[in-house]
CSV table of C-alpha atoms and ligand atoms in Angstrom, one decimal:
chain,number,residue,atom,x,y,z
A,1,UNK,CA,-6.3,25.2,3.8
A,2,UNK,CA,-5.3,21.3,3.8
A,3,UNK,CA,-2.5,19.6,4.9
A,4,UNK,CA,-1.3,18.6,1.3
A,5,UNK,CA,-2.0,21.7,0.0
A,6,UNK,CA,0.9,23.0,-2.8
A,7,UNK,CA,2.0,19.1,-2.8
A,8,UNK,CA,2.3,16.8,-5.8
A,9,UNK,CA,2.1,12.9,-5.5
A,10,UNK,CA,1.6,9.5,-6.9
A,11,UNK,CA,-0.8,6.7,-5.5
A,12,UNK,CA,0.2,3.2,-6.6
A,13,UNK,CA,-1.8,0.3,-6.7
A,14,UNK,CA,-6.0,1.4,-7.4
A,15,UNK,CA,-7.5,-1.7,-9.0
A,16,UNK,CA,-11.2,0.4,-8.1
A,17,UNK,CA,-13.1,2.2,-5.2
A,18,UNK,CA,-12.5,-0.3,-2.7
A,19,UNK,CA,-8.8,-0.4,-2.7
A,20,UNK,CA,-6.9,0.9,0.1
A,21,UNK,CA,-5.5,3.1,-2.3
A,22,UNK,CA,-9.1,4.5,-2.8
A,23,UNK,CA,-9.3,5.7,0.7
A,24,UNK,CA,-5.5,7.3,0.6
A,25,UNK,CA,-7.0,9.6,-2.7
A,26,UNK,CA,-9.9,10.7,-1.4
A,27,UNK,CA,-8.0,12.1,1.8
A,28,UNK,CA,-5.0,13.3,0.1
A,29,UNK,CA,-7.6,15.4,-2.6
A,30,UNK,CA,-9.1,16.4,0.2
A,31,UNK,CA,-6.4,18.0,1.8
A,32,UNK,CA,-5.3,19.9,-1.9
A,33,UNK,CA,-3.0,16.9,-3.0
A,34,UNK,CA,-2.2,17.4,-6.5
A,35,UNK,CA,-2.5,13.7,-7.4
A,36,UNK,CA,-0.6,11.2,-10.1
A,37,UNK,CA,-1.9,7.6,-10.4
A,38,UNK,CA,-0.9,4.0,-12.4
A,39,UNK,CA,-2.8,0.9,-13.4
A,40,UNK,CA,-1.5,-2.6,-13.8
A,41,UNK,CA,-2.6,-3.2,-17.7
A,42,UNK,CA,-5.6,-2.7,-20.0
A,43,UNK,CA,-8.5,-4.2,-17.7
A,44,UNK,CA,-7.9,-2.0,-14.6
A,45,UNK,CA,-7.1,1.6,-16.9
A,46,UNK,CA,-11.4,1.1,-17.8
A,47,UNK,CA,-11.4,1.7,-13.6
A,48,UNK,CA,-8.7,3.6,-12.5
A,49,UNK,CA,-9.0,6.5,-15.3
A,50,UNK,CA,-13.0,7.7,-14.6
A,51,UNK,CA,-11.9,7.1,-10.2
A,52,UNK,CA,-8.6,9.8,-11.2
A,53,UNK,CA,-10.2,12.0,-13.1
A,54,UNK,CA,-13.0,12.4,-10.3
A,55,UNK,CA,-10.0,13.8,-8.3
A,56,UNK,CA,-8.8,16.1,-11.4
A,57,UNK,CA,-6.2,14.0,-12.1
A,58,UNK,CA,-4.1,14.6,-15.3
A,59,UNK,CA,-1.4,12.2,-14.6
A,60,UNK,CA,-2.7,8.4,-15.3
A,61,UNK,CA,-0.2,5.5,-16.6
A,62,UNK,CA,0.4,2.0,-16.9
A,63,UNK,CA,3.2,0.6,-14.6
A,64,UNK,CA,3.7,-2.9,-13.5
A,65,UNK,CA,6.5,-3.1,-10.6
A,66,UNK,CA,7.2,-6.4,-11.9
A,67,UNK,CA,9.3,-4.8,-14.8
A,68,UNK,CA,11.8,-2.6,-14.3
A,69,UNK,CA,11.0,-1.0,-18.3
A,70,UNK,CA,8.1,-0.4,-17.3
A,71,UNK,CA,9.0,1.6,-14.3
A,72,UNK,CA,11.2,3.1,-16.1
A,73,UNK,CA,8.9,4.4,-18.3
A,74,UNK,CA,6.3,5.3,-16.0
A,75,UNK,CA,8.9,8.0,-13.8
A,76,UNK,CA,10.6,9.5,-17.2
A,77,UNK,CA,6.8,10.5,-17.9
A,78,UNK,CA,6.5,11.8,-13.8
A,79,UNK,CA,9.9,13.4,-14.5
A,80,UNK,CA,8.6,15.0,-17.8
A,81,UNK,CA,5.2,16.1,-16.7
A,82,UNK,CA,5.8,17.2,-13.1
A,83,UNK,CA,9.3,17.6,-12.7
A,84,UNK,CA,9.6,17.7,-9.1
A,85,UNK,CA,7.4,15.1,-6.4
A,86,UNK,CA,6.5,15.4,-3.1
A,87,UNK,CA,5.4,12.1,-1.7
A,88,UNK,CA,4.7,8.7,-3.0
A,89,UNK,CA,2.0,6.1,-1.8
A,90,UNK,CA,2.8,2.4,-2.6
A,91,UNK,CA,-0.8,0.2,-2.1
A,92,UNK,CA,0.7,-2.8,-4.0
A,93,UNK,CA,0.5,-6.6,-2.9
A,94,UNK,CA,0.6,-9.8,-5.1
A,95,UNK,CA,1.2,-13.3,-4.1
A,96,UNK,CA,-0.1,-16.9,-6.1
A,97,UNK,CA,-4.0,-17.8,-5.0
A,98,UNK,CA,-1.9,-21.5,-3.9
A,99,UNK,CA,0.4,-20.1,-1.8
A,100,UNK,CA,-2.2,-18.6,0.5
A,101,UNK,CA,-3.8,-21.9,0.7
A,102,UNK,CA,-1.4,-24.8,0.6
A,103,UNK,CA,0.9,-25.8,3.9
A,104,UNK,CA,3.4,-23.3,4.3
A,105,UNK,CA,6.2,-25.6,4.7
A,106,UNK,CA,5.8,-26.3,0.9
A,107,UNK,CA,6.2,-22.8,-0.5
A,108,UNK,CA,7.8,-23.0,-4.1
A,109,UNK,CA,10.8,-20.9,-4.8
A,110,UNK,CA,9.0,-19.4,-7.6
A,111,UNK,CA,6.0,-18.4,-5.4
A,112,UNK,CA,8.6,-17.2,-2.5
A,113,UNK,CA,10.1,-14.7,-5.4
A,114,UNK,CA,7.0,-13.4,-6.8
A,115,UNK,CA,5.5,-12.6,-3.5
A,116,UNK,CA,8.8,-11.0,-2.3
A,117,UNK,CA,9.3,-9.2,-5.6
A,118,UNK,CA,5.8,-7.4,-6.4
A,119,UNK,CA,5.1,-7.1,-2.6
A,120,UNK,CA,8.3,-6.2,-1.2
A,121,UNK,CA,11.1,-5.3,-3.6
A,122,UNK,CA,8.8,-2.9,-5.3
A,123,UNK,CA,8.5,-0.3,-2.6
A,124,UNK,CA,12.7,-0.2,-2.9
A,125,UNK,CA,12.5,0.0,-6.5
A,126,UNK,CA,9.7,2.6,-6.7
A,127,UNK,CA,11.3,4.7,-4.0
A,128,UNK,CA,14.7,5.0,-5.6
A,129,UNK,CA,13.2,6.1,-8.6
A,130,UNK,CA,10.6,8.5,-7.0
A,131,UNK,CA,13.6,9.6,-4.5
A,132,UNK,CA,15.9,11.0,-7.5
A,133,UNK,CA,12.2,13.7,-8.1
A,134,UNK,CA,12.5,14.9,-4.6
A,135,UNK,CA,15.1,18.1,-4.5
A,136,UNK,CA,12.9,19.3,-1.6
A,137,UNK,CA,12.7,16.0,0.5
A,138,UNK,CA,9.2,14.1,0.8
A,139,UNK,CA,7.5,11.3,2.1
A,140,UNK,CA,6.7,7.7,1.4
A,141,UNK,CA,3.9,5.7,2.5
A,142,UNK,CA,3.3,1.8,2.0
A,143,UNK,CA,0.6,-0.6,3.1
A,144,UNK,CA,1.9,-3.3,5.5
A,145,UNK,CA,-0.3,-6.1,7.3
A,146,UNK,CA,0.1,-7.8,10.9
A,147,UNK,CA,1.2,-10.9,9.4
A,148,UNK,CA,4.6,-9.4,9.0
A,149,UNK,CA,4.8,-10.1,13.0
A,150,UNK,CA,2.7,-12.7,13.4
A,151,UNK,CA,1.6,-16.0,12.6
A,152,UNK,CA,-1.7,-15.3,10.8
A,153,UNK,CA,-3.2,-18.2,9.3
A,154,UNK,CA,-3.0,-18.7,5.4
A,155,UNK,CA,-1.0,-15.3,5.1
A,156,UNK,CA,2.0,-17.4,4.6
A,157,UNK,CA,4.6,-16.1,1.9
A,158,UNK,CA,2.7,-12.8,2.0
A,159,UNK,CA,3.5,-13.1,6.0
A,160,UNK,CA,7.4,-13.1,5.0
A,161,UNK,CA,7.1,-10.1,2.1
A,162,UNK,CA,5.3,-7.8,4.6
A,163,UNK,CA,8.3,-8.6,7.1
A,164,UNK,CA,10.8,-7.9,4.2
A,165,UNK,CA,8.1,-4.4,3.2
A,166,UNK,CA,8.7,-3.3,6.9
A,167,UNK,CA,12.9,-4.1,7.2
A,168,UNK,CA,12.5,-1.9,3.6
A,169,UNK,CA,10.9,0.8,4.9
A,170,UNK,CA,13.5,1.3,8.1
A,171,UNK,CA,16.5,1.4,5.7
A,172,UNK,CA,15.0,3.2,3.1
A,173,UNK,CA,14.2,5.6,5.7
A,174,UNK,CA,17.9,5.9,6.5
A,175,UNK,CA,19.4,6.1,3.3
A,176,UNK,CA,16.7,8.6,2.5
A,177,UNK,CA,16.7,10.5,5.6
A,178,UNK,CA,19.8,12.7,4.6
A,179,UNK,CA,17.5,13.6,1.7
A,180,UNK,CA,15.1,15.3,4.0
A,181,UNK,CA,12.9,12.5,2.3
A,182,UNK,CA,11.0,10.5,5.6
A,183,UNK,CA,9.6,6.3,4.8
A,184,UNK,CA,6.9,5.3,7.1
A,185,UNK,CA,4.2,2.6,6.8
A,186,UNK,CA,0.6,2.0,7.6
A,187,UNK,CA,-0.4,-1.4,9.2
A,188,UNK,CA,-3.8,-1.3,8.2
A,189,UNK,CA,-6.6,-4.2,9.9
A,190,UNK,CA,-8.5,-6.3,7.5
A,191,UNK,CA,-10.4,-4.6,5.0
A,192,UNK,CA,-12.5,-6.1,2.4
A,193,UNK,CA,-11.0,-5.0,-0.9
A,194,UNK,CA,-10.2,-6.9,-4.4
A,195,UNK,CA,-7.2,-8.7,-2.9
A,196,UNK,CA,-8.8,-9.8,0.3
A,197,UNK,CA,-11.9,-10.6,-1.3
A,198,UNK,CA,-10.0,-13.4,-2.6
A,199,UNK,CA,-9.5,-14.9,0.0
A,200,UNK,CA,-11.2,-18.3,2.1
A,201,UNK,CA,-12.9,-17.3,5.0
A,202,UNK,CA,-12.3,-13.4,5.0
A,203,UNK,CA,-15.5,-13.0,6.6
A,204,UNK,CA,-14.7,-15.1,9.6
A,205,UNK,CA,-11.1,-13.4,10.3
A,206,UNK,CA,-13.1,-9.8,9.9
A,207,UNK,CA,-15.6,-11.2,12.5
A,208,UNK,CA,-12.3,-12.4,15.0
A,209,UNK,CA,-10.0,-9.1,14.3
A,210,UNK,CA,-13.2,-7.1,15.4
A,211,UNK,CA,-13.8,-8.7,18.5
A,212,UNK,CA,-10.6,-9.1,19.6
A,213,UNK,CA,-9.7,-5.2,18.9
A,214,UNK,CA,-10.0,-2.3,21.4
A,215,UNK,CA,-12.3,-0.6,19.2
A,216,UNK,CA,-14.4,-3.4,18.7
A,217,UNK,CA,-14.7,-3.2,15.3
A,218,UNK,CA,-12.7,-3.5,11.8
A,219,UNK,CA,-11.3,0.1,10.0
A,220,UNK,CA,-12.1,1.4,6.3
A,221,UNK,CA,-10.3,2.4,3.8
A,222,UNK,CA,-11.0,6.2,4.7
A,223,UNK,CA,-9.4,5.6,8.3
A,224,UNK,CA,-6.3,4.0,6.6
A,225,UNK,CA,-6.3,7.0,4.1
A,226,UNK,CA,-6.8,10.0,6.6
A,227,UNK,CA,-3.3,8.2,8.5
A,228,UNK,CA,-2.0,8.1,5.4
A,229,UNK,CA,-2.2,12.0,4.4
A,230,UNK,CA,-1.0,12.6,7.8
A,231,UNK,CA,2.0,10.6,7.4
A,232,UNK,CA,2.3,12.1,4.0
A,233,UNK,CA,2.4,15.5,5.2
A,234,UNK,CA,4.1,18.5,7.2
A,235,UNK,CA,1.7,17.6,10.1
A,236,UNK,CA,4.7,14.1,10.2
A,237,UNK,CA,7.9,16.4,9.6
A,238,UNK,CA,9.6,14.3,12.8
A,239,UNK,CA,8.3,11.1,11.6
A,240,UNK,CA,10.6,8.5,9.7
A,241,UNK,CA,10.7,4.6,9.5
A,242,UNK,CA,7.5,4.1,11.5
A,243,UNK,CA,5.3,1.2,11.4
A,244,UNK,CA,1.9,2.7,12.6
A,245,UNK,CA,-1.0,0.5,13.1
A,246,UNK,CA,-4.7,1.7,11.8
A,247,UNK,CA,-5.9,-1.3,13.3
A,248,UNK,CA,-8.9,-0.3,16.1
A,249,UNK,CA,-5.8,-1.1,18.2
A,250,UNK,CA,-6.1,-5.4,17.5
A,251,UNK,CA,-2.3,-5.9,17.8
A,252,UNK,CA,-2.3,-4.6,21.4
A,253,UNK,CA,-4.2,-7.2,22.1
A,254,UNK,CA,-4.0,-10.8,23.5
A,255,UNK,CA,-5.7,-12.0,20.1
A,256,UNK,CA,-7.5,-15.2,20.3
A,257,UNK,CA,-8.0,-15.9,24.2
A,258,UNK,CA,-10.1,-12.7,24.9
A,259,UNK,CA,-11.3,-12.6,21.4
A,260,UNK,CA,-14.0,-15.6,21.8
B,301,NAD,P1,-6.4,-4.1,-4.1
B,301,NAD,O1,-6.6,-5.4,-4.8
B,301,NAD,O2,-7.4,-3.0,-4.2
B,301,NAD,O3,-5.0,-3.4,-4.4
B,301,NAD,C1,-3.8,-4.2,-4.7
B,301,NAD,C2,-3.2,-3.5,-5.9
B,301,NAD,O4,-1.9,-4.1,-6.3
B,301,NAD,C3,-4.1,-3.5,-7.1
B,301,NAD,O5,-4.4,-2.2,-7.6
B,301,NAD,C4,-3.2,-4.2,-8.2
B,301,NAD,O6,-3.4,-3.8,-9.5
B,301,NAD,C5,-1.8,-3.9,-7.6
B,301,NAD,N1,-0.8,-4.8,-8.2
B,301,NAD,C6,-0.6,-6.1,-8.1
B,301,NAD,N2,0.4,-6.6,-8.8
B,301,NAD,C7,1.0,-5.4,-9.4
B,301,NAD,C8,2.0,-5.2,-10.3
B,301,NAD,N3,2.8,-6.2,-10.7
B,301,NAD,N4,2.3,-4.0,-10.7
B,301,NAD,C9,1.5,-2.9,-10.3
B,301,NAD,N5,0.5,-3.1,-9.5
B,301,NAD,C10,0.2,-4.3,-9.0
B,301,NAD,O7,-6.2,-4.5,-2.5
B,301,NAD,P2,-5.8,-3.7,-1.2
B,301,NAD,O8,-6.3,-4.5,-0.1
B,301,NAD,O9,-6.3,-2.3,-1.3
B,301,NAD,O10,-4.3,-3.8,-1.2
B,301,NAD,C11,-3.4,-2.7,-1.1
B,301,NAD,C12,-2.3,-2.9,-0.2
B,301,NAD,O11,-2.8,-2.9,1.2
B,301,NAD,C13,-1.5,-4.2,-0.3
B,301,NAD,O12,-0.1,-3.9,-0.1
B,301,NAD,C14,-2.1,-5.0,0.8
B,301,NAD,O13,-1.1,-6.0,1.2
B,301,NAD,C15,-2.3,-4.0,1.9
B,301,NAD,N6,-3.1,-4.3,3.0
B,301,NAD,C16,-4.4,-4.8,2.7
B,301,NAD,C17,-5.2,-5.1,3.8
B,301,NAD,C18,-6.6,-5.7,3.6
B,301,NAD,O14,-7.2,-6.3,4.5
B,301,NAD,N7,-7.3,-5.4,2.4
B,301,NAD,C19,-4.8,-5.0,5.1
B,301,NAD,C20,-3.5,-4.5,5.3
B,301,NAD,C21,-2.7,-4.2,4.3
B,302,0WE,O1,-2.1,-8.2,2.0
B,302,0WE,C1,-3.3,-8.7,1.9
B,302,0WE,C2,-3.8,-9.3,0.7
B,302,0WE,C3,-2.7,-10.1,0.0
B,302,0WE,C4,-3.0,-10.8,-1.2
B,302,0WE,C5,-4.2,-11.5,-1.5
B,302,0WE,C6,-4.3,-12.2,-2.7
B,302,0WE,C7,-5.6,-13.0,-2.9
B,302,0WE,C8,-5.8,-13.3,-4.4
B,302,0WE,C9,-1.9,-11.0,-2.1
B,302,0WE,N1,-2.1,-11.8,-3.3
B,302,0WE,C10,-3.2,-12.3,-3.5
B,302,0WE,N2,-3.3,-13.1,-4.7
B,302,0WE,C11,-4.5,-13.6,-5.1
B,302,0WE,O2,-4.5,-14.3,-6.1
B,302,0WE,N3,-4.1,-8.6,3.0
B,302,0WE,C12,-3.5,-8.0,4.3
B,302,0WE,C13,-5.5,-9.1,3.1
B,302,0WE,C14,-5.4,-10.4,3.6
B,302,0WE,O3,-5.1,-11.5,2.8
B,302,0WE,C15,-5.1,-12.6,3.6
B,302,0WE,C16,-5.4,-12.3,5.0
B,302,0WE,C17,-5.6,-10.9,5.0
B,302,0WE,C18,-5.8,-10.0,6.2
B,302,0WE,C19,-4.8,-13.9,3.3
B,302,0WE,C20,-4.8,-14.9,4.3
B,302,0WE,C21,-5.1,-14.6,5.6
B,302,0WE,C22,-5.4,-13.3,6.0
């Protein structure tokens, strides 16, 4: 019997079968998750609807965090369908192509607030909603990055919404905790996926973050997702407001020095 077995829940954020998001479904079907997903607009439904209906998902609908009507919509249909929830996964990171390139130091304010809004304020707004489903507490996962702690180059604005993701995720996990309802999230290493794809010189930082791990070597999305489902289930029932690192164990490290 798996470890999700009886449980309902919703992945946020599959763009296709590299996402992070990816990895988290395949585990949590695995384990006899009963799973919900959403897609950001038209383009990415053509991918996300044949990925969820490989896991025997019935439950598969538009949401953009940027819009509250939107989420609104999206959890009355959760509400209507399902009733009751048992954990949510949030996968969900957006900040402008620029500001990941240009000098920090000259971060718009318009770049600062989209990066802290779909990256950050999201989980909070997604949580509260999914929060008022769970009469029988639950479990909350998002996807954070080392850049929240340190200096990564280019990771910039992202860098300060991953910070804001992981202050969210310890006071959502007190408000919540009362609830019976527990907030942790995954630091996960670099992974090439849509987003990261993306970006200048991924290869390189892939090549440094391996060498400079314990493992000596990067993680896939299947490591981040087996956490995940971990996290997400009874196996967890003590653990609340966690960040835990799927990261071959880089951030222990010295980074660059020992990494060359
Ligand atoms: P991805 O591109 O597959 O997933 C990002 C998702 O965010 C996409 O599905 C996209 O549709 C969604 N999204 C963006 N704006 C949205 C909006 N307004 N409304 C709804 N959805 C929106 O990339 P990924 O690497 O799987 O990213 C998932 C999460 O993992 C992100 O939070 C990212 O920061 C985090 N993460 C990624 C890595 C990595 O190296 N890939 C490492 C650590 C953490
Ligand atoms: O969180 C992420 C990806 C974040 C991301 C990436 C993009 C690229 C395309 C958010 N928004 C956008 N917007 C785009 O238009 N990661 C943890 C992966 C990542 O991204 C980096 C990294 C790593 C690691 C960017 C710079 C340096 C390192």
């Amino acid at each position: 019997m798996g470890i999700l077995e009886g449980k309902k829940g919703l992945i946020l954020g599959t763009a296709n079968d590299k996402s992070i998001a990816w990895g988290v479904t395949q585990a949590c079907h695995r384990e006899g998750a009963e799973l919900g997903f959403n897609y950001l607009g038209e383009a990415l439904e053509k991918r996300v609807r044949p990925l969820a209906e490989s896991v025997d998902a019935k439950f598969i609908e538009p949401m953009d965090v940027g819009d509250d009507a939107s989420m609104d919509a999206f959890f009355a249909k959760v509400a209507e369908r399902w009733g009751k929830l048992d954990f949510i996964v949030h996968s969900i990171a957006f900040a402008n192509k620029d500001a990941l390139k240009n000098r920090f130091s000259n971060t718009s304010r318009e770049d600062f607030q989209l990066a802290l809004n779909i990256s950050a304020y999201s989980f909070v707004a997604v949580a509260g909603r999914a929060a008022a489903l769970m009469q029988n507490g639950g479990s909350m996962v998002t996807m954070t990055y080392l850049g929240a702690v340190r200096a990564v180059p280019n990771y910039h604005v992202m860098g300060v919404a991953k910070a804001a993701l992981e202050s969210s995720t310890r006071y959502l996990a007190q408000d919540l905790g009362p609830d019976g309802i527990r907030v942790n999230a995954v630091s996960a290493g670099p992974i090439r996926t849509l987003a990261a794809s993306a970006v200048g010189d991924f290869r390189n930082l892939m090549a440094k973050s391996a060498r400079g791990s314990m493992l000596k070597r990067n993680v896939s999305q299947e490591e981040v997702g087996n956490t995940a489902a971990y996290l997400l289930s009874d196996l967890a029932s003590g653990v609340t407001g966690e960040v835990h690192y799927v990261d071959s164990g880089f951030h222990i490290g010295a980074g660059d020095p020992g990494a060359e």
